[in-house]
Amino acid sequence: MNHETELARLSGTVYRNGAHVASTSSRRRAVIDPATGKQIGEFADVDPEEVDATVESANTAQRSWWALSALERAEALHEVAARVRKLRFDVAEILTRETGKPFKESADELMWTATAVDYYAELGRHNVGSVLGNSIAGQLHYTLKEPMGTVVVILPANYPILLFIWEAAAALAAGNSVIVKPSEWATLTTLKFMEVFDALPTGLVQCVTGGGTVGAQLVSHRDTHMVGFTGSVATGRAIARACADQFKPYLIEASGNDAFIVLPSAPVDVAAKAATFAAFFNCGQVCTSGERFYVHEDVYDEFVRLFIAETAKLRIGSGLDQVDIGPMEHGGERARVEKVLARAVEQGASIVQGGGRPQGLPDELADGFFFEPTILVNVEADMDVLQAEIFGPLAPVVKVSSLDEAIALTNGSDFGLGATVYTKDSEEIFRATNEIVSGMVWINAPILDNVAGPFGGRKMSGIGRQLGTEGLETFRHTKLVMVDPAASEHDFWWFPYSDAEAFPGAV
Ligand code: NAD
């Protein structure tokens, strides 16, 4: 694949009715390669009429999709998974050029995507309701699982394909059509990925491009029926409010501020390597990144020494080179993280590793949005750096004196996505898994997902679940059906009421 030709072909298109077509809109935004700072394409902020046309096609396609058998839908989804594997490296290269992440991470993202599609292909036909113990003899009482209709998926840029498919595969398996509004920083990747849906009915999966205004139009559109959102708290709130006007169901996957706790029974060298990955994987731009490191005083010095040593080994550069860390998604994000760091230092934190823009990169990367993986110590629990999500390559380390203190600090956050605990003590494992208030807890296993298990947060990290059986239910209605095959008279409670049951004062 010649990526330049491909990026030019995708620029300014939308994916509607099974094809990339030029947007009618003249409003265009530049697509910048974050490793070089150079423009590599553009995308359209689509016109409202294009959104209307896309929604209409989606509803037509959904009806024909739901008219198929469950087995036919499963087979078509397995074909999608096969296409994902086939197009894996082509999509991965565009993903790296557009978001900056190392190519290995992009290629992995595509593999995880294929796994999720295969999983939901089968789960979608596993059951479509259940038969209930009846409340009236001779009757059949059961539930039917039905699709919502057209599902809108609105996304950030950090895992633009994986996060899309976690929702889209479940939504499709449940019988819905899907319209995706990708992040402004991953639009061309998403447009390229649309080619994996060739085996599905035309119009079943479509992509409209643009910013928040386009997303808001899709959310409040009368003919869309459910919204799956991943992104910031502010946007999640706006979407939940817009959905409330129509009682439209929604899934909100918002920010995290995950704690990473290290206790004395843990192998400190392993914990330090794990912390390096949890803090700096995808340049710290992961909702479940380690954001607050609470380390027991007995192992604090040793942990910090090893954490610094591991971090110092990380190779920074273009994601298309042999590196561990690429640039941040865009210049605005790097400037925001620089401000968070400056404020932490102003409040008394000390930089012991990194702390700035890397020096000595090749000339062609001079305008890229790189930032060094950075470790902070002398961090106090009330500093601003710990209160909100960092979403970048900063790792503040706090010394604690007990598990109780670590759990109290962990739960003191407004967020509740995940938490990692390093320990080999079974009592500590039991307490941490029970007492931490979050959607997920990892014991010695940071940032892992399992498509068979639910993913999502509590408190300001969101509402609802994706993945697992829970993630399928998110995109289905449950209808109760009650059948009396004999059409008998229900005289046990219909009119006329017997005098014997009348109010005693009536006689
Ligand atoms: P963002 O909220 O700025 O944007 C996300 C998407 O919402 C974009 O596509 C944007 O165009 C769209 N949007 C903006 N305003 C809108 C509106 N009024 N109506 C409809 N759509 C609108 O988020 P971001 O900065 O791109 O993403 C980073 C955030 O995503 C981080 O906080 C991160 O933690 C979070 N995230 C969460 C998870 C999770 O599973 N919980 C996963 C990945 C990322």
Short mmCIF file of N, CA and C and ligand atoms in Angstrom, two decimals, residues 154-159 163 166 181-185 210-216 219 229-236 238-239 253-256 286-287 329 333 389 391 417 455 461 466, ligand 1:
data_model
loop_
_atom_site.label_atom_id
_atom_site.label_comp_id
_atom_site.label_asym_id
_atom_site.label_seq_id
_atom_site.Cartn_x
_atom_site.Cartn_y
_atom_site.Cartn_z
N ILE A 154 -19.50 7.35 19.21
CA ILE A 154 -18.66 8.57 19.19
C ILE A 154 -17.38 8.29 19.97
N LEU A 155 -16.25 8.63 19.37
CA LEU A 155 -14.97 8.07 19.86
C LEU A 155 -13.86 9.09 20.07
N PRO A 156 -12.89 8.73 20.95
CA PRO A 156 -11.64 9.47 21.06
C PRO A 156 -10.60 8.87 20.12
N ALA A 157 -9.35 9.38 20.19
CA ALA A 157 -8.33 8.96 19.21
C ALA A 157 -7.37 7.91 19.76
N ASN A 158 -7.43 7.60 21.07
CA ASN A 158 -6.33 6.78 21.62
C ASN A 158 -6.36 5.33 21.15
N TYR A 159 -7.58 4.75 21.02
CA TYR A 159 -7.73 3.40 20.44
C TYR A 159 -8.89 3.46 19.46
N LEU A 163 -11.75 0.62 20.31
CA LEU A 163 -12.90 1.13 21.06
C LEU A 163 -14.14 1.17 20.18
N TRP A 166 -15.34 -2.57 19.98
CA TRP A 166 -15.93 -3.07 21.23
C TRP A 166 -17.43 -2.75 21.27
N LYS A 181 -18.86 8.31 14.49
CA LYS A 181 -18.28 9.65 14.34
C LYS A 181 -16.92 9.57 15.03
N PRO A 182 -15.85 9.41 14.21
CA PRO A 182 -14.53 9.21 14.83
C PRO A 182 -13.98 10.50 15.44
N SER A 183 -12.91 10.32 16.18
CA SER A 183 -12.20 11.48 16.73
C SER A 183 -11.63 12.30 15.57
N GLU A 184 -11.50 13.58 15.81
CA GLU A 184 -10.87 14.48 14.83
C GLU A 184 -9.42 14.08 14.59
N TRP A 185 -8.83 13.28 15.51
CA TRP A 185 -7.42 12.90 15.38
C TRP A 185 -7.24 11.46 14.93
N GLY A 210 -16.14 14.77 11.25
CA GLY A 210 -16.31 16.14 11.72
C GLY A 210 -16.03 16.25 13.21
N GLY A 211 -16.44 17.37 13.78
CA GLY A 211 -16.17 17.61 15.20
C GLY A 211 -17.42 17.41 16.05
N GLY A 212 -17.45 18.12 17.17
CA GLY A 212 -18.52 17.94 18.15
C GLY A 212 -19.91 18.27 17.61
N THR A 213 -19.98 19.22 16.68
CA THR A 213 -21.30 19.61 16.15
C THR A 213 -21.94 18.45 15.39
N VAL A 214 -21.11 17.74 14.63
CA VAL A 214 -21.61 16.59 13.87
C VAL A 214 -22.04 15.49 14.86
N GLY A 215 -21.20 15.28 15.88
CA GLY A 215 -21.54 14.28 16.90
C GLY A 215 -22.86 14.63 17.59
N ALA A 216 -23.02 15.91 17.92
CA ALA A 216 -24.24 16.34 18.62
C ALA A 216 -25.47 16.14 17.73
N VAL A 219 -26.40 12.53 17.89
CA VAL A 219 -26.95 12.16 19.21
C VAL A 219 -28.41 12.58 19.31
N PHE A 229 -20.72 6.25 23.75
CA PHE A 229 -19.72 7.33 23.76
C PHE A 229 -18.49 6.93 24.56
N THR A 230 -17.33 7.23 24.03
CA THR A 230 -16.08 7.12 24.78
C THR A 230 -15.34 8.44 24.63
N GLY A 231 -14.94 9.03 25.75
CA GLY A 231 -14.23 10.31 25.67
C GLY A 231 -14.21 11.00 27.01
N SER A 232 -14.20 12.33 26.99
CA SER A 232 -14.01 13.11 28.22
C SER A 232 -15.30 13.19 29.04
N VAL A 233 -15.14 13.59 30.29
CA VAL A 233 -16.30 13.75 31.18
C VAL A 233 -17.22 14.85 30.65
N ALA A 234 -16.64 15.96 30.21
CA ALA A 234 -17.47 17.09 29.77
C ALA A 234 -18.35 16.69 28.60
N THR A 235 -17.77 16.00 27.63
CA THR A 235 -18.58 15.60 26.47
C THR A 235 -19.59 14.52 26.86
N GLY A 236 -19.16 13.60 27.72
CA GLY A 236 -20.07 12.55 28.18
C GLY A 236 -21.30 13.14 28.84
N ALA A 238 -22.53 16.17 28.30
CA ALA A 238 -23.35 16.84 27.28
C ALA A 238 -24.19 15.80 26.53
N ILE A 239 -23.60 14.66 26.25
CA ILE A 239 -24.32 13.62 25.50
C ILE A 239 -25.43 13.02 26.37
N GLU A 253 -18.37 5.92 28.44
CA GLU A 253 -17.06 5.45 28.90
C GLU A 253 -16.18 6.69 28.96
N ALA A 254 -15.97 7.22 30.16
CA ALA A 254 -15.27 8.51 30.28
C ALA A 254 -13.89 8.34 30.93
N SER A 255 -13.39 9.41 31.48
CA SER A 255 -11.99 9.46 31.93
C SER A 255 -11.69 8.53 33.11
N GLY A 256 -10.42 8.20 33.25
CA GLY A 256 -9.97 7.44 34.41
C GLY A 256 -8.88 8.21 35.14
N VAL A 286 -4.00 6.33 27.76
CA VAL A 286 -4.88 5.17 27.91
C VAL A 286 -5.81 5.52 29.07
N CYS A 287 -7.12 5.24 28.91
CA CYS A 287 -8.05 5.59 30.00
C CYS A 287 -7.69 4.85 31.27
N GLU A 329 -0.84 12.63 20.85
CA GLU A 329 -1.78 12.67 19.72
C GLU A 329 -1.73 13.99 18.95
N GLU A 333 -2.63 18.55 23.19
CA GLU A 333 -2.52 17.61 24.32
C GLU A 333 -1.16 17.75 25.00
N GLU A 389 -7.56 13.44 35.63
CA GLU A 389 -6.85 12.54 34.72
C GLU A 389 -5.70 13.28 34.03
N PHE A 391 -3.69 11.77 31.42
CA PHE A 391 -3.78 11.34 30.01
C PHE A 391 -2.54 11.76 29.21
N LEU A 417 -12.53 4.11 37.34
CA LEU A 417 -12.45 3.21 36.19
C LEU A 417 -11.77 1.90 36.60
N PHE A 455 -16.19 -4.22 30.72
CA PHE A 455 -15.25 -3.11 30.84
C PHE A 455 -16.06 -1.84 31.05
N SER A 461 -16.25 8.11 35.88
CA SER A 461 -15.65 7.37 34.76
C SER A 461 -16.69 6.80 33.82
N GLN A 466 -19.27 -2.11 28.43
CA GLN A 466 -19.04 -2.74 27.14
C GLN A 466 -18.29 -4.04 27.40
P1 NAD B 1 -13.58 14.35 23.84
O1 NAD B 1 -14.72 14.21 24.79
O2 NAD B 1 -12.99 15.69 23.65
O3 NAD B 1 -14.03 13.85 22.38
C1 NAD B 1 -14.52 12.56 22.17
C2 NAD B 1 -15.47 12.59 20.97
O4 NAD B 1 -16.64 13.35 21.26
C3 NAD B 1 -14.86 13.21 19.71
O5 NAD B 1 -15.19 12.41 18.61
C4 NAD B 1 -15.56 14.55 19.63
O6 NAD B 1 -15.65 15.09 18.33
C5 NAD B 1 -16.92 14.20 20.17
N1 NAD B 1 -17.73 15.33 20.68
C6 NAD B 1 -17.28 16.49 21.23
N2 NAD B 1 -18.34 17.24 21.64
C7 NAD B 1 -19.46 16.53 21.35
C8 NAD B 1 -20.87 16.76 21.54
N3 NAD B 1 -21.33 17.87 22.14
N4 NAD B 1 -21.73 15.82 21.14
C9 NAD B 1 -21.29 14.68 20.55
N5 NAD B 1 -19.99 14.42 20.33
C10 NAD B 1 -19.07 15.32 20.73
O7 NAD B 1 -12.52 13.29 24.31
P2 NAD B 1 -10.99 13.14 23.84
O8 NAD B 1 -10.19 14.19 24.51
O9 NAD B 1 -10.94 13.00 22.39
O10 NAD B 1 -10.65 11.73 24.50
C11 NAD B 1 -9.87 11.54 25.62
C12 NAD B 1 -10.72 11.04 26.77
O11 NAD B 1 -11.29 9.78 26.45
C13 NAD B 1 -9.89 10.80 28.01
O12 NAD B 1 -10.53 11.39 29.12
C14 NAD B 1 -9.89 9.28 28.17
O13 NAD B 1 -9.78 8.80 29.48
C15 NAD B 1 -11.22 8.95 27.60
N6 NAD B 1 -11.27 7.53 27.25
C16 NAD B 1 -12.06 6.71 28.01
C17 NAD B 1 -12.09 5.34 27.75
C18 NAD B 1 -12.97 4.42 28.55
O14 NAD B 1 -13.20 3.29 28.11
N7 NAD B 1 -13.46 4.81 29.70
C19 NAD B 1 -11.32 4.82 26.72
C20 NAD B 1 -10.51 5.70 25.98
C21 NAD B 1 -10.50 7.05 26.26
#
